[in-house]
C-alpha positions as MATLAB code, in Angstrom:
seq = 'XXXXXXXXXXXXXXXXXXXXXXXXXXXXXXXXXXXXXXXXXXXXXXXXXXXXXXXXXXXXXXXXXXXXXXXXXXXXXXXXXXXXXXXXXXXXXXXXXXXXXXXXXXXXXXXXXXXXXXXXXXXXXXXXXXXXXXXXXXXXXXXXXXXXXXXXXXXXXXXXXXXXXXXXXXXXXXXXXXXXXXXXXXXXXXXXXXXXXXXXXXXXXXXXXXXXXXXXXXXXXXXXXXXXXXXXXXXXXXXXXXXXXXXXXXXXXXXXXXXXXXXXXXXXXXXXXXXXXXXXXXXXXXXXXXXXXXXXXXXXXXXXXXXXXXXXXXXXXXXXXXXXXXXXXXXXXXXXXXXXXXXXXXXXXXXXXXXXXX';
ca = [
     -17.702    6.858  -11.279;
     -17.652    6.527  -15.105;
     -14.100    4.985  -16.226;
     -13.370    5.240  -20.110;
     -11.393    2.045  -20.923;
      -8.729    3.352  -23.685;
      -6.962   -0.364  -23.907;
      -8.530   -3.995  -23.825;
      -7.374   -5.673  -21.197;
      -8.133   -9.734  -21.593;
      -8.409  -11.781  -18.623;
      -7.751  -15.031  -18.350;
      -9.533  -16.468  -14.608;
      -8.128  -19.422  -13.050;
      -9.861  -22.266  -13.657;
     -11.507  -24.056  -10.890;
     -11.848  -21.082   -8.519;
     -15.344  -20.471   -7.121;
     -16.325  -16.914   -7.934;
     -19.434  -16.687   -5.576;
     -19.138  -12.864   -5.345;
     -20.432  -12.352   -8.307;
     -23.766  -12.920   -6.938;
     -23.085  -10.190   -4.118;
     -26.391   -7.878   -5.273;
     -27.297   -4.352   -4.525;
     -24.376   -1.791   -4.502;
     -25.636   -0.383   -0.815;
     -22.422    0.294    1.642;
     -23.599    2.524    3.725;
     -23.047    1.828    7.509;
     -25.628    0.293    9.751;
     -27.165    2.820   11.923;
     -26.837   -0.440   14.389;
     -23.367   -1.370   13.562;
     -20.667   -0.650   16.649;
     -17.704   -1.065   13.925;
     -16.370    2.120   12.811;
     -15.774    1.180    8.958;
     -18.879   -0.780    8.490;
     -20.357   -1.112    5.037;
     -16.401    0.905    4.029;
     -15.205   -1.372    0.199;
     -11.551   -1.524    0.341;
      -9.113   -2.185   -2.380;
      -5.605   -3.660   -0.744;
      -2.736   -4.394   -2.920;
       1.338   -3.890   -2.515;
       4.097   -4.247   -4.169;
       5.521   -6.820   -2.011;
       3.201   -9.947   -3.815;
       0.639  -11.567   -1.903;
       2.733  -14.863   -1.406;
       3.960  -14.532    2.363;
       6.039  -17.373    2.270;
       9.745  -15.720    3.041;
      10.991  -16.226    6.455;
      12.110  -12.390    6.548;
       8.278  -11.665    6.284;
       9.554   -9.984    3.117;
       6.986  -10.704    0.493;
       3.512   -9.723    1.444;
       2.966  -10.984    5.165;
       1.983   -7.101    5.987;
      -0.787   -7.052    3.104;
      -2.434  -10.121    5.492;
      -2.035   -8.031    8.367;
      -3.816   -4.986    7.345;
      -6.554   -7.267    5.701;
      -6.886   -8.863    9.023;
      -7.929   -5.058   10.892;
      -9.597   -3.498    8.059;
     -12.288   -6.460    8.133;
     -12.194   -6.234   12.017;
     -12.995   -2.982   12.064;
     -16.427   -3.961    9.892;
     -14.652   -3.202    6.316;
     -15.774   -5.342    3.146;
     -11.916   -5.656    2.013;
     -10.575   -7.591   -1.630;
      -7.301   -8.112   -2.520;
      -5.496   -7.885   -5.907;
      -1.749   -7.695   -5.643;
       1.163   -8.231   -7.768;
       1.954  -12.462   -8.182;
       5.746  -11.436   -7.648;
       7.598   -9.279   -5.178;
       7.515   -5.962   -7.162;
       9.320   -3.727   -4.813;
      11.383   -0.394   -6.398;
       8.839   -0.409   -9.762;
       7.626    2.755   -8.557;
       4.499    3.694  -11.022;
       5.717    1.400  -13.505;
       2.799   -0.251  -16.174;
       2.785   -2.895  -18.685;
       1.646   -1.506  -22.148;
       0.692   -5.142  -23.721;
       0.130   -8.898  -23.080;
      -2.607  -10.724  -21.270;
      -3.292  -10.423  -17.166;
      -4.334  -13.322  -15.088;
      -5.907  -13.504  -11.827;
      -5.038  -16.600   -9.417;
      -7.503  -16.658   -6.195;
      -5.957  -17.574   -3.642;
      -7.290  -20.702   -1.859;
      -5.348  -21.373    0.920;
      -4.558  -18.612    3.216;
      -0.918  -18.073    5.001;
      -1.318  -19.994    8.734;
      -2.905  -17.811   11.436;
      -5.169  -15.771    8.567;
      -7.727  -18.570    7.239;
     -10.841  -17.459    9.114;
     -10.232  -13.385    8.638;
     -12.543  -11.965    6.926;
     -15.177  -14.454    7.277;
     -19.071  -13.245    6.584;
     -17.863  -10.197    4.286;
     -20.561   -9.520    1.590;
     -17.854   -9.791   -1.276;
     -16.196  -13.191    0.867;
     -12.876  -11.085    0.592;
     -10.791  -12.876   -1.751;
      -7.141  -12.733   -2.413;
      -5.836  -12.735   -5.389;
      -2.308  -12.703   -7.348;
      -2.247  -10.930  -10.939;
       0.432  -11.731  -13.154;
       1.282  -11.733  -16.871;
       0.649  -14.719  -18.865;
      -2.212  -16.075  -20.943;
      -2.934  -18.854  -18.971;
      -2.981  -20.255  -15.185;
      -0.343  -18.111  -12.969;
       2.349  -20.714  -12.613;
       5.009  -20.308  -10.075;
       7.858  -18.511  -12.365;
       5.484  -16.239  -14.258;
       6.194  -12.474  -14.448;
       4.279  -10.307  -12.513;
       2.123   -7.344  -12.871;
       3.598   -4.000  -11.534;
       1.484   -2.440   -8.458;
       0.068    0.302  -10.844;
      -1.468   -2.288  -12.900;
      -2.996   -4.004  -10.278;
      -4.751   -1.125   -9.102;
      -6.137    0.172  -12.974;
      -7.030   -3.065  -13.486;
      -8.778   -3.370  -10.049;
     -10.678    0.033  -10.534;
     -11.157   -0.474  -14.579;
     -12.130   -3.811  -14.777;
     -11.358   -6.538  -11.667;
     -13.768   -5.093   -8.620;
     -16.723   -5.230  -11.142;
     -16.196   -8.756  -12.596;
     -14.692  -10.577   -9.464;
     -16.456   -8.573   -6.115;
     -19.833   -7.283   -7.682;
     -18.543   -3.856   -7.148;
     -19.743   -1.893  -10.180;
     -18.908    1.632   -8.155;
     -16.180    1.611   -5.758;
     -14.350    0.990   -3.927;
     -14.412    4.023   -1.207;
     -10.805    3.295   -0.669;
      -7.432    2.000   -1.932;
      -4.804    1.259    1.044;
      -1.270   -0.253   -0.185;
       0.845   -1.925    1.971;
       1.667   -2.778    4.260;
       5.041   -2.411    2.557;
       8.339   -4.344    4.382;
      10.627   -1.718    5.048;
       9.423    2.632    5.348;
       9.134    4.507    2.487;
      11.352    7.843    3.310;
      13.045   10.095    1.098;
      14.361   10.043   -2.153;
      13.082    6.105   -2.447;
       9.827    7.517   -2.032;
      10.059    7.821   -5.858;
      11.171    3.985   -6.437;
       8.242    2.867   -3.970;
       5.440    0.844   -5.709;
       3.682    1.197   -2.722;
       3.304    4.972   -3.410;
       3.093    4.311   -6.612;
      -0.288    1.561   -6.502;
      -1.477    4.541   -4.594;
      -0.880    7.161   -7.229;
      -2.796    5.388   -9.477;
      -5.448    5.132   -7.719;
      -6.226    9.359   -6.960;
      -5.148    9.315  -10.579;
      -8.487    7.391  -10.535;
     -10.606    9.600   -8.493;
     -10.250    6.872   -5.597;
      -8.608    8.138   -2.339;
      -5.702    6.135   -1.114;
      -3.132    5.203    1.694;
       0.135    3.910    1.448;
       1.354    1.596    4.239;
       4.513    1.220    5.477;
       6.348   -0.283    8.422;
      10.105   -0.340    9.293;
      12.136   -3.288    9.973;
      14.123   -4.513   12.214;
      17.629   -2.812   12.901;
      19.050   -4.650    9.701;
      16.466   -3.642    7.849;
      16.485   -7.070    6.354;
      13.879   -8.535    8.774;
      10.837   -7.635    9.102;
       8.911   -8.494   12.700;
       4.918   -9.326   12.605;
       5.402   -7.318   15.808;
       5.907   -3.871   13.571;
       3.134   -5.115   10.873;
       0.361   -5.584   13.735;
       0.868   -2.334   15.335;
       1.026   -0.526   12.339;
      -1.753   -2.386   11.013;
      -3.959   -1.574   14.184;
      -3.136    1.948   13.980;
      -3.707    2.375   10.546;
      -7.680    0.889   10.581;
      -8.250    3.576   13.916;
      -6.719    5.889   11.654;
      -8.584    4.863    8.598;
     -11.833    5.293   11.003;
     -11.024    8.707   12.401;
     -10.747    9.809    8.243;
     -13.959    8.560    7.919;
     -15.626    9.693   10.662;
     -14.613   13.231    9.913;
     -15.454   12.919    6.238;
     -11.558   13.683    4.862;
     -11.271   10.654    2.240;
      -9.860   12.711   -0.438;
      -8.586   11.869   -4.148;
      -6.869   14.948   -4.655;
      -3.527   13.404   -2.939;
      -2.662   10.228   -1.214;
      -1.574    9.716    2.233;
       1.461    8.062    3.210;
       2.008    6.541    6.376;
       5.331    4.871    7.891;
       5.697    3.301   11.102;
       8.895    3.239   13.021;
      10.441   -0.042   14.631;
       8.604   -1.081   17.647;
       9.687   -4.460   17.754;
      12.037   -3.851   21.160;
       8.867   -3.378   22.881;
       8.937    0.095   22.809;
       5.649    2.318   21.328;
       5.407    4.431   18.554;
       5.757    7.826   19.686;
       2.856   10.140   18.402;
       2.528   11.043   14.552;
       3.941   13.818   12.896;
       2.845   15.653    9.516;
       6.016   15.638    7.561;
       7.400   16.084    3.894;
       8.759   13.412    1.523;
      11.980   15.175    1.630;
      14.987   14.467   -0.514;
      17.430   12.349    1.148;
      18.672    9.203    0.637;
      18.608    6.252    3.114;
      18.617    3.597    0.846;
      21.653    3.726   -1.787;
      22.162    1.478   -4.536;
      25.492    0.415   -5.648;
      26.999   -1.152   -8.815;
      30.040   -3.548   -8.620;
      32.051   -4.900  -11.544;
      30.951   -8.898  -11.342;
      35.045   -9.515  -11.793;
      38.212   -8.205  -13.445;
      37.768  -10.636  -16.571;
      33.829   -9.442  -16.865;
      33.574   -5.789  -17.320;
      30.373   -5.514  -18.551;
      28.264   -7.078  -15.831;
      27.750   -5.415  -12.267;
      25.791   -6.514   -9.345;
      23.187   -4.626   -7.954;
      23.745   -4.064   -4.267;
      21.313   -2.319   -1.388;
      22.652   -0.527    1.794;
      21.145    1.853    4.283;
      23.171    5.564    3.913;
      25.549    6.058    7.010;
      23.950    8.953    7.336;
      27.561   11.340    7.867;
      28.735   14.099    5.986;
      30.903   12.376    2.640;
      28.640    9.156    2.879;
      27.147    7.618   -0.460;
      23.852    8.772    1.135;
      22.410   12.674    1.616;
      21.056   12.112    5.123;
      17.744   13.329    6.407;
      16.440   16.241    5.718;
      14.463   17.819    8.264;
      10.705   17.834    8.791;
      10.913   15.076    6.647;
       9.747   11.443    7.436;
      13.052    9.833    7.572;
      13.923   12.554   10.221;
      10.508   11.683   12.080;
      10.847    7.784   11.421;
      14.170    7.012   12.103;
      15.201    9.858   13.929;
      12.954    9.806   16.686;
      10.946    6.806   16.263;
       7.407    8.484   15.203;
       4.731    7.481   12.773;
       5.325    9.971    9.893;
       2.096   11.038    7.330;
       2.819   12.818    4.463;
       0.584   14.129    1.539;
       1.448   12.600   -1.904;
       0.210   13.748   -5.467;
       0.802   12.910   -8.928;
       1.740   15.976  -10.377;
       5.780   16.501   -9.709;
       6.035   20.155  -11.150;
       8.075   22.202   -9.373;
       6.240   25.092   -7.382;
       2.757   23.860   -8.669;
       0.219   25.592   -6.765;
      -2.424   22.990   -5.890;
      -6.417   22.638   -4.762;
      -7.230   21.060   -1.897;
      -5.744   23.695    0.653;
      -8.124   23.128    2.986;
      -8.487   19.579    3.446;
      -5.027   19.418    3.324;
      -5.153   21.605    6.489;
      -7.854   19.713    8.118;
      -5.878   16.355    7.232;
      -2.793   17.747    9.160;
      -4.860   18.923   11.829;
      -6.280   15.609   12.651;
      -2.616   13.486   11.966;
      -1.181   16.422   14.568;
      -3.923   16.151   17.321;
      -6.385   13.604   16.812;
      -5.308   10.460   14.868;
      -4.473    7.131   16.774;
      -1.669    6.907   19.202;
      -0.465    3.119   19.163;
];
């Protein structure tokens, strides 16, 4: 795929890292007739908009992205990683119009996920993008999710993985916390996958539900989800529906009780809200600064919050504990008749009777 480059984007690489994928040579991915892993020879982008640091004890920031890495290679996929350097959750499909990016590889691996990945033809590295002109240090501002993927598809995959055309796929996620509703617009896990349809790559956008709080979020909920999604990933494949005319989003309901995800369901975005945000005056004697709070909707008639609507993945997620998939596109006009009708249709057909159950 031809990409136009309309802005110069200067990058500034870590120094010291050991870039031996750019010797990675001939751009053939197709799947060994011999191989027994069902996404062999598959190039997958991963980013989030949770960071790539996976150091919070809430498993807030990023733990999920290692996760899906983790299956995706399993399953025989050649996976890289370019994320945001700082949690970026809520900027939606937010870009930065100026400055300098820089990547930062990243050497040492959260504990448990050193050796995954091991043997890929690219070596699957991870790394952190953020905005400065020189080495990523540990206060620098981030880049948004959107601009990790352009600059992934535009510019990074080439000079950092060898991959002059690709990849075949952009998966997002996994994101802490679902992705329902009315927040569906704030997510820049939807919105990392936006951009990339919006590049002619197809793309899936990961998320998984936390605990009750909603304030924790298990490894228990990240696995499953992240060992449904690569069958799932595989069954797309398989059956030839990797599309770039929308993106798919997939949410993953709280299994970390023990209990199973109950089977998935094709459902809207919907409009409710589950998440509400809140402003409070700071103090009487300061009125004009307000904190910015978070709280899940009560979900009852008068509440701050609309509720679920149904049919729609909160009512699927939360209501009844199934993985919800949902259809995503860029264009937001109202009534907009789209292309695609029929893949669409075969999509649904496969989420409703032949994708994974966990």
């Amino acid at each position: 795929m031809q990409r136009t480059l309309r802005t110069l984007l200067v990058v500034a690489c870590t120094t010291g890292a050991a870039f031996s994928s750019l010797a990675v040579a001939a751009e053939e991915h197709s799947p060994s007739p011999a191989s027994t892993k069902p996404l062999a020879g598959l190039r997958v982008l991963v980013s989030n908009d949770d960071s790539m640091r996976a150091a919070k004890t809430s498993h807030a920031d990023g733990l999920g992205l290692y996760e899906i890495r983790k299956a995706l290679c399993d399953a025989g996929a050649d996976v890289v990683v370019m994320a945001p350097w700082q949690v970026q959750s809520g900027k939606g499909t937010a870009v930065t119009n100026g400055g300098t990016l820089t990547l930062a590889r990243r050497t040492q691996l959260p504990v448990g996920y050193e050796n995954d990945c091991a043997g890929t033809r690219s070596g699957s590295p991870v790394y952190g993008i953020c905005l400065s002109s020189g080495p990523c240090a540990a206060d620098s501002p981030s880049a948004t999710p959107s601009d990790t993927v352009k600059f992934a598809l535009r510019t990074g995959l080439a000079a950092k993985a060898g991959w002059k055309n690709g990849p075949d796929l952009v998966v997002t996620g996994i994101n802490s916390g679902p992705n329902i509703s009315a927040q569906v617009n704030d997510s820049g896990t939807v919105g990392a996958a936006i951009a990339a349809i919006d590049q002619g790559v197809p793309a899936i956008a990961l998320s998984s539900s936390g605990d009750a709080s909603q304030t924790r979020f298990p490894v228990a909920n990240y696995r499953a989800h992240a060992r449904f999604a690569a069958a799932f990933v595989s069954g797309l494949r398989a059956r030839n529906l990797f599309t770039d005319r929308f993106a798919l989003k997939v949410d993953y309901p709280d299994v970390s009780d023990g209990r199973r995800a109950k089977a998935p369901a094709w459902t809207s975005v919907g409009h409710g809200q589950v998440v509400w945000h809140a402003y409070e005056a700071k103090s009487s004697a300061d009125s004009d600064s307000y904190d910015i709070t978070l709280g899940l909707c009560p979900g009852r008639p008068g509440g701050p919050g609309t509720g679920a609507v149904r049919g729609a993945g909160s009512t699927a997620l939360l209501g009844r504990g199934r993985i919800s998939g949902a259809p995503i596109t860029a264009d937001r006009t109202y009534g907009v008749r789209t292309d695609g009708g029929r893949e669409l249709r075969r999509i649904e057909q496969y989420v409703v009777r032949h994708a994974p159950r966990s």
